[in-house]
Short mmCIF file of C-alpha atoms in Angstrom, two decimals:
data_model
loop_
_atom_site.label_atom_id
_atom_site.label_comp_id
_atom_site.label_asym_id
_atom_site.label_seq_id
_atom_site.Cartn_x
_atom_site.Cartn_y
_atom_site.Cartn_z
CA MET N 1 89.70 73.95 211.80
CA SER N 2 87.58 76.31 208.82
CA THR N 3 87.49 79.61 207.13
CA ASP N 4 83.62 80.78 206.82
CA GLY N 5 84.69 84.15 204.45
CA ALA N 6 83.38 83.72 200.86
CA ALA N 7 83.17 86.49 197.60
CA GLY N 8 79.54 87.75 197.89
CA PRO N 9 77.64 90.82 199.47
CA ALA N 10 78.97 93.02 202.63
CA VAL N 11 76.66 91.61 205.28
CA TRP N 12 74.81 94.16 208.69
CA LEU N 13 74.76 92.77 211.75
CA VAL N 14 71.71 95.65 214.61
CA PRO N 15 73.10 93.37 217.52
CA ALA N 16 71.13 93.54 221.12
CA GLN N 17 71.06 91.45 224.75
CA TRP N 18 68.46 91.57 227.10
CA LEU N 19 69.50 90.63 230.55
CA PRO N 20 67.64 90.45 233.70
CA PRO N 21 67.33 93.18 236.48
CA THR N 22 68.22 90.59 239.57
CA ALA N 23 71.76 89.68 239.86
CA GLU N 24 73.50 87.92 242.58
CA LYS N 25 76.47 89.80 243.86
CA THR N 26 80.08 87.66 244.16
CA ALA N 27 80.78 89.37 247.86
CA ASP N 28 77.46 87.88 248.51
CA ALA N 29 78.54 84.61 247.42
CA LEU N 30 81.96 84.80 249.34
CA ALA N 31 80.23 85.51 252.68
CA ALA N 32 77.96 82.86 252.01
CA GLY N 33 80.96 80.63 251.42
CA ARG N 34 79.69 80.16 247.82
CA ILE N 35 83.56 81.37 246.55
CA THR N 36 86.91 81.60 247.93
CA ALA N 37 88.40 85.04 248.05
CA GLU N 38 91.14 83.27 246.07
CA GLU N 39 88.85 82.68 243.09
CA ALA N 40 87.04 86.24 243.11
CA ASP N 41 90.16 87.71 242.96
CA ALA N 42 91.01 85.36 239.78
CA MET N 43 87.68 86.22 238.03
CA GLY N 44 87.80 89.33 239.12
CA TYR N 45 83.56 90.16 238.24
CA GLU N 46 81.71 92.09 240.02
CA GLN N 47 77.50 90.11 239.53
CA LEU N 48 76.02 87.53 238.02
CA PRO N 49 72.66 88.52 236.42
CA VAL N 50 69.96 85.89 237.31
CA SER N 51 66.51 85.34 236.43
CA ASP N 52 63.53 84.07 238.88
CA GLY N 53 61.11 84.55 236.48
CA PRO N 54 61.78 84.17 232.36
CA SER N 55 63.33 81.12 231.07
CA ALA N 56 65.99 81.36 227.90
CA PRO N 57 63.34 81.10 225.40
CA GLU N 58 61.01 83.83 226.46
CA MET N 59 65.06 85.77 227.21
CA ALA N 60 65.79 85.27 223.89
CA VAL N 61 62.23 86.52 222.79
CA ARG N 62 62.58 90.06 224.34
CA ALA N 63 65.83 90.48 222.88
CA ALA N 64 65.15 89.40 219.42
CA ARG N 65 62.52 91.66 219.74
CA ARG N 66 64.70 94.75 220.65
CA ALA N 67 67.30 94.25 217.73
CA LEU N 68 64.26 93.86 215.45
CA ALA N 69 63.36 97.31 216.97
CA ARG N 70 67.13 99.35 216.36
CA ALA N 71 67.07 97.54 213.14
CA GLY N 72 63.33 99.21 212.58
CA LEU N 73 62.78 95.88 210.42
CA PRO N 74 58.94 93.74 211.07
CA ALA N 75 59.64 89.82 212.84
CA GLU N 76 57.12 89.43 209.41
CA GLY N 77 60.68 89.66 207.24
CA ILE N 78 62.36 87.47 208.45
CA GLY N 79 63.66 84.29 205.87
CA ALA N 80 65.48 82.17 208.54
CA LEU N 81 66.19 82.21 212.86
CA TRP N 82 69.30 80.94 214.71
CA HIS N 83 68.74 80.13 217.79
CA ALA N 84 71.47 79.38 219.73
CA TRP N 85 72.53 77.29 223.71
CA THR N 86 74.86 76.10 226.24
CA TYR N 87 72.61 74.74 228.66
CA TYR N 88 69.11 73.79 229.35
CA GLN N 89 66.34 75.36 227.34
CA GLY N 90 63.02 74.95 229.81
CA HIS N 91 61.60 71.43 228.02
CA ASP N 92 63.27 67.69 227.73
CA PHE N 93 62.18 67.03 224.18
CA TRP N 94 61.51 70.33 222.17
CA SER N 95 62.51 73.34 219.97
CA PRO N 96 63.21 76.17 221.82
CA ALA N 97 64.57 77.68 218.21
CA HIS N 98 60.82 77.24 217.06
CA TYR N 99 59.35 78.40 219.92
CA VAL N 100 60.86 82.13 219.65
CA ALA N 101 60.44 82.60 216.38
CA ALA N 102 56.74 82.41 216.45
CA ARG N 103 56.95 84.51 220.07
CA THR N 104 59.05 86.87 217.63
CA GLY N 105 56.22 87.02 215.18
CA ALA N 106 58.79 85.39 212.66
CA LEU N 107 56.26 82.92 211.04
CA ASP N 108 57.98 83.08 207.25
CA ALA N 109 61.29 82.12 208.95
CA VAL N 110 62.65 78.98 209.20
CA PRO N 111 63.35 78.26 212.41
CA THR N 112 67.59 76.56 213.26
CA GLY N 113 68.72 75.00 216.95
CA VAL N 114 72.42 75.38 216.88
CA GLN N 115 73.93 73.56 220.44
CA GLN N 116 77.34 73.91 220.00
CA MET N 117 78.46 74.62 223.68
CA CYS N 118 79.77 78.70 224.70
CA ASN N 119 80.54 79.07 220.62
CA GLY N 120 76.85 79.46 220.53
CA ALA N 121 76.90 82.32 218.65
CA GLY N 122 78.92 82.09 216.38
CA ALA N 123 78.31 79.16 215.13
CA ALA N 124 74.79 80.71 214.19
CA LEU N 125 76.16 83.11 212.66
CA ARG N 126 78.64 80.67 210.36
CA GLY N 127 75.02 79.10 209.48
CA ALA N 128 73.23 83.23 209.06
CA LEU N 129 76.81 84.47 206.91
CA HIS N 130 76.16 81.29 204.39
CA GLN N 131 72.65 81.89 204.10
CA LEU N 132 72.78 84.73 203.15
CA THR N 133 76.10 84.34 200.31
CA ALA N 134 74.02 81.32 199.21
CA GLN N 135 70.66 83.47 198.34
CA PRO N 136 71.05 86.96 198.81
CA GLY N 137 67.98 87.13 198.37
CA GLY N 138 66.73 85.29 201.09
CA GLY N 139 65.90 88.38 204.11
CA PRO N 140 67.61 89.10 206.71
CA VAL N 141 68.05 86.58 209.38
CA LEU N 142 68.00 86.46 212.84
CA ILE N 143 70.46 85.17 215.29
CA THR N 144 68.94 84.43 218.67
CA THR N 145 70.92 82.71 222.28
CA ALA N 146 69.96 82.76 225.35
CA ASP N 147 70.80 80.54 228.48
CA ARG N 148 69.48 79.79 232.51
CA PHE N 149 71.99 78.52 234.85
CA ALA N 150 69.19 77.72 237.25
CA PRO N 151 69.88 75.60 240.08
CA PRO N 152 69.30 72.53 241.25
CA GLY N 153 70.29 71.17 238.08
CA PHE N 154 73.40 74.18 237.82
CA ASP N 155 75.51 75.92 239.77
CA ARG N 156 76.43 79.39 239.00
CA TRP N 157 79.28 80.11 240.70
CA HIS N 158 80.89 76.63 241.87
CA GLY N 159 79.92 74.09 238.81
CA ASP N 160 83.22 74.77 236.37
CA TYR N 161 86.53 75.77 236.91
CA GLY N 162 86.79 79.85 236.57
CA VAL N 163 83.78 80.33 234.69
CA TRP N 164 81.22 82.67 236.46
CA TYR N 165 77.65 81.60 234.64
CA GLY N 166 75.78 84.72 233.95
CA ASP N 167 72.14 84.34 232.81
CA GLY N 168 70.83 86.75 229.51
CA ALA N 169 69.85 86.31 225.71
CA THR N 170 71.57 87.88 222.76
CA ALA N 171 69.97 88.73 219.70
CA ALA N 172 71.72 89.78 216.30
CA VAL N 173 69.70 90.76 212.49
CA ALA N 174 72.45 90.27 209.47
CA GLY N 175 71.15 90.89 206.72
CA THR N 176 72.73 92.07 203.00
CA GLY N 177 71.61 95.64 201.42
CA ALA N 178 71.72 98.85 202.86
CA ALA N 179 72.10 99.08 206.25
CA PRO N 180 70.11 100.13 209.03
CA ALA N 181 71.67 103.34 210.85
CA GLY N 182 74.28 102.51 213.45
CA ALA N 183 74.92 98.41 212.35
CA LEU N 184 77.91 96.96 212.00
CA THR N 185 79.93 95.73 208.93
CA LEU N 186 81.40 91.94 209.13
CA CYS N 187 84.31 91.72 207.55
CA ALA N 188 85.48 88.72 208.55
CA LEU N 189 84.40 85.57 210.44
CA VAL N 190 87.04 82.52 211.13
CA THR N 191 86.28 78.82 212.96
CA ARG N 192 88.54 76.18 213.11
CA ALA N 193 88.34 73.92 215.21
CA ALA N 194 90.23 70.75 217.54
CA PRO N 195 87.27 67.61 218.70
CA GLU N 196 89.78 65.67 219.93
CA LEU N 197 89.59 68.42 222.50
CA GLU N 198 85.84 67.19 222.87
CA SER N 199 86.23 65.04 226.26
CA ALA N 200 87.00 67.82 228.24
CA HIS N 201 83.26 67.69 229.09
CA ARG N 202 82.46 64.14 229.01
CA ASP N 203 82.28 61.34 231.36
CA THR N 204 84.81 58.85 229.93
CA ASP N 205 83.69 56.01 231.29
CA ALA N 206 79.95 55.85 230.08
CA PHE N 207 77.23 57.64 228.52
CA HIS N 208 74.49 58.19 230.15
CA PRO N 209 70.87 57.46 229.76
CA ALA N 210 69.31 60.24 230.12
CA PRO N 211 70.03 64.08 231.68
CA HIS N 212 71.58 64.26 235.41
CA THR N 213 71.95 60.05 235.25
CA ARG N 214 75.97 60.85 236.71
CA SER N 215 74.96 64.14 239.15
CA ALA N 216 72.38 65.83 240.20
CA ALA N 217 74.49 69.07 239.47
CA VAL N 218 76.68 69.96 236.35
CA ASP N 219 79.49 69.02 236.90
CA VAL N 220 82.57 70.74 234.57
CA ARG N 221 85.29 70.22 237.83
CA ARG N 222 84.53 66.48 237.18
CA THR N 223 85.68 65.76 233.70
CA LYS N 224 88.01 69.14 233.58
CA LYS N 225 89.86 67.29 235.79
CA ALA N 226 90.38 63.61 234.63
CA PHE N 227 90.47 65.58 231.79
CA LEU N 228 93.91 67.70 232.19
CA ALA N 229 95.29 64.33 234.27
CA ALA N 230 95.62 62.64 230.89
CA GLN N 231 96.20 65.51 229.01
CA GLY N 232 99.73 66.05 231.03
CA GLY N 233 98.23 69.00 233.37
CA ARG N 234 96.54 72.44 232.75
CA GLN N 235 100.07 73.88 231.39
CA ALA N 236 99.48 72.18 228.79
CA PHE N 237 96.07 72.56 227.80
CA LEU N 238 96.49 76.60 228.45
CA GLY N 239 99.24 76.96 226.02
CA ARG N 240 97.09 75.39 223.60
CA LEU N 241 94.04 76.87 223.72
CA ARG N 242 96.52 80.07 224.12
CA HIS N 243 97.34 77.96 220.18
CA GLU N 244 94.18 78.09 218.69
CA THR N 245 92.80 81.84 219.23
CA THR N 246 96.19 83.07 218.72
CA ALA N 247 95.34 81.03 214.97
CA VAL N 248 91.89 81.99 214.48
CA LEU N 249 92.26 85.74 215.09
CA ALA N 250 95.25 85.93 212.65
CA ASP N 251 93.31 83.96 209.46
CA ALA N 252 90.45 86.73 210.67
CA LEU N 253 92.66 89.54 210.17
CA ALA N 254 94.12 88.39 207.59
CA GLU N 255 90.91 87.97 205.82
CA ALA N 256 89.45 90.90 206.99
CA GLY N 257 92.82 93.25 205.49
CA GLN N 258 93.59 94.05 208.94
CA GLY N 259 97.04 92.50 209.13
CA GLY N 260 97.59 92.74 212.20
CA ALA N 261 98.77 96.44 211.89
CA GLY N 262 97.41 97.98 215.07
CA ARG N 263 94.64 99.22 213.39
CA LEU N 264 92.06 97.95 215.34
CA SER N 265 90.00 99.04 218.24
CA SER N 266 90.17 96.63 220.58
CA VAL N 267 89.91 93.29 220.67
CA LEU N 268 87.58 91.35 222.68
CA LEU N 269 87.02 88.63 225.06
CA PRO N 270 84.84 86.19 225.85
CA ARG N 271 83.78 86.43 229.93
CA LEU N 272 85.95 84.43 231.40
CA GLY N 273 87.38 86.30 233.94
CA ARG N 274 90.52 88.75 234.72
CA ALA N 275 93.15 85.19 235.51
CA THR N 276 92.40 83.66 231.74
CA ALA N 277 92.59 86.50 230.38
CA ARG N 278 96.09 86.84 231.49
CA ASP N 279 97.10 83.55 231.43
CA VAL N 280 95.40 82.80 227.68
CA TYR N 281 93.53 85.30 225.93
CA GLY N 282 95.84 88.36 226.90
CA PRO N 283 99.22 86.12 224.97
CA ALA N 284 97.33 84.94 222.41
CA VAL N 285 96.10 88.54 221.23
CA ALA N 286 99.50 89.79 222.05
CA GLU N 287 100.92 87.11 219.03
CA VAL N 288 99.06 89.08 215.97
CA THR N 289 97.93 92.72 217.43
CA ASP N 290 99.20 95.35 219.61
CA ALA N 291 95.52 97.02 220.02
CA PRO N 292 94.26 96.14 223.62
CA VAL N 293 91.84 93.91 224.48
CA ALA N 294 88.29 93.48 227.59
CA ASP N 295 86.65 91.51 229.54
CA LEU N 296 83.43 92.64 229.77
CA GLY N 297 81.69 90.15 232.12
CA GLU N 298 82.18 92.30 235.01
CA ARG N 299 78.20 93.01 235.68
CA THR N 300 77.64 89.77 233.06
CA GLY N 301 79.54 86.94 234.02
CA HIS N 302 79.96 84.10 230.58
CA LEU N 303 76.57 84.05 229.16
CA GLY N 304 76.72 81.05 228.14
CA ALA N 305 76.53 80.80 223.94
CA GLY N 306 76.13 84.90 223.51
CA ASP N 307 79.79 86.24 224.69
CA LEU N 308 80.20 86.98 221.22
CA LEU N 309 76.77 88.61 220.09
CA SER N 310 77.33 90.84 223.94
CA ASN N 311 80.57 91.69 222.74
CA LEU N 312 79.05 93.22 219.29
CA ALA N 313 75.86 95.26 221.01
CA ALA N 314 78.64 97.03 224.17
CA LEU N 315 80.47 97.90 219.84
CA ALA N 316 77.29 99.32 218.35
CA ASP N 317 76.01 101.15 221.99
CA ASP N 318 75.87 104.56 221.50
CA SER N 319 75.27 104.95 225.21
CA GLY N 320 78.26 102.42 225.88
CA PRO N 321 81.65 103.03 226.93
CA HIS N 322 82.81 100.78 224.18
CA ARG N 323 81.34 102.15 221.68
CA LEU N 324 83.14 101.50 218.43
CA PRO N 325 83.33 105.22 216.52
CA PRO N 326 82.16 105.90 212.64
CA GLY N 327 84.94 103.49 210.44
CA GLY N 328 86.51 102.15 213.15
CA CYS N 329 86.72 98.28 213.21
CA ALA N 330 87.51 95.82 216.31
CA ALA N 331 87.87 91.73 216.59
CA VAL N 332 85.50 89.43 218.97
CA LEU N 333 87.02 86.34 220.24
CA SER N 334 84.32 83.70 220.75
CA ALA N 335 85.31 79.40 221.82
CA GLY N 336 82.88 76.77 224.09
CA ALA N 337 83.75 73.52 224.44
CA GLY N 338 84.36 70.43 221.33
CA PHE N 339 86.91 72.95 221.20
CA THR N 340 86.22 75.48 218.90
CA TRP N 341 87.10 79.23 218.11
CA SER N 342 84.96 82.21 216.57
CA ALA N 343 86.64 85.51 215.79
CA ALA N 344 85.15 88.02 214.03
CA VAL N 345 86.01 91.18 212.97
CA VAL N 346 84.02 93.91 212.57
CA ARG N 347 83.67 98.45 211.87
CA ARG N 348 81.38 100.20 212.06
CA THR N 349 78.83 101.75 209.20
#
């Protein structure tokens, strides 16, 4: 468990995202037998964005350029780049973070890759925050995420229980000092972890010598089923998820000075669908604040490592329905296999 806040200059964020223009519709997946009617009802999502060309790192470059343009900053001035991902980045033995830095034009940046599963954006933001606090004059930091859940290695509709995976990339420029117009101020970032739960995504019988040795496609259902049987069932696991979510949000609100007093405009959730919002996140948030919760995944699905930054981009989007008004505050939750939870509290500058 850790609290990430530290005394230092205020940190601002300018987030953005890039999603492919093509999508697979839930209705079509249902008609093709890729999902059941019960699964579609539990998820409540309309579609998943699908990249028919750009790789994950190529999408990250597009999101990075968009974030830099919105911040009004040149790539040459970026001091560091943190790139996070969940799934395959297009090559077996390679650094996607360096590719994103090079193709974005951030040639003076020090790239770092972050693989913390679906909390990747939270982990990358945590690293950026620590760097900006330790070296406030070191220049802005660029954070990116990108995932492409393409066949044959991944079935975005049926490879996991209660999660549908969409392709896309997110980015954020983080810095100190004078904030660009429309930036968000990071009021708090708190992270908690429960490493003893790591086997939920691991075959417990053996380690494998190469990718896809155990199965041709990623099969999260297999590992989760074995994990839940060993942990006493689904309800016990959901109770642990609720507890950790409540704790990380409470700590973040306390750090931000909110105190759970209902001053938040909203709490944005990981994009895991209607049933998870009802059974886990809704009750967990209600223990801390009466602010409304929202799952913005109806047209994106779960973006792998990118949910947190995509939610921040929605708060910063002046033309969007979830725009955070000037002076308004919101919380964004993130969670990933391992398990790790992050909660960020932001204010509109």
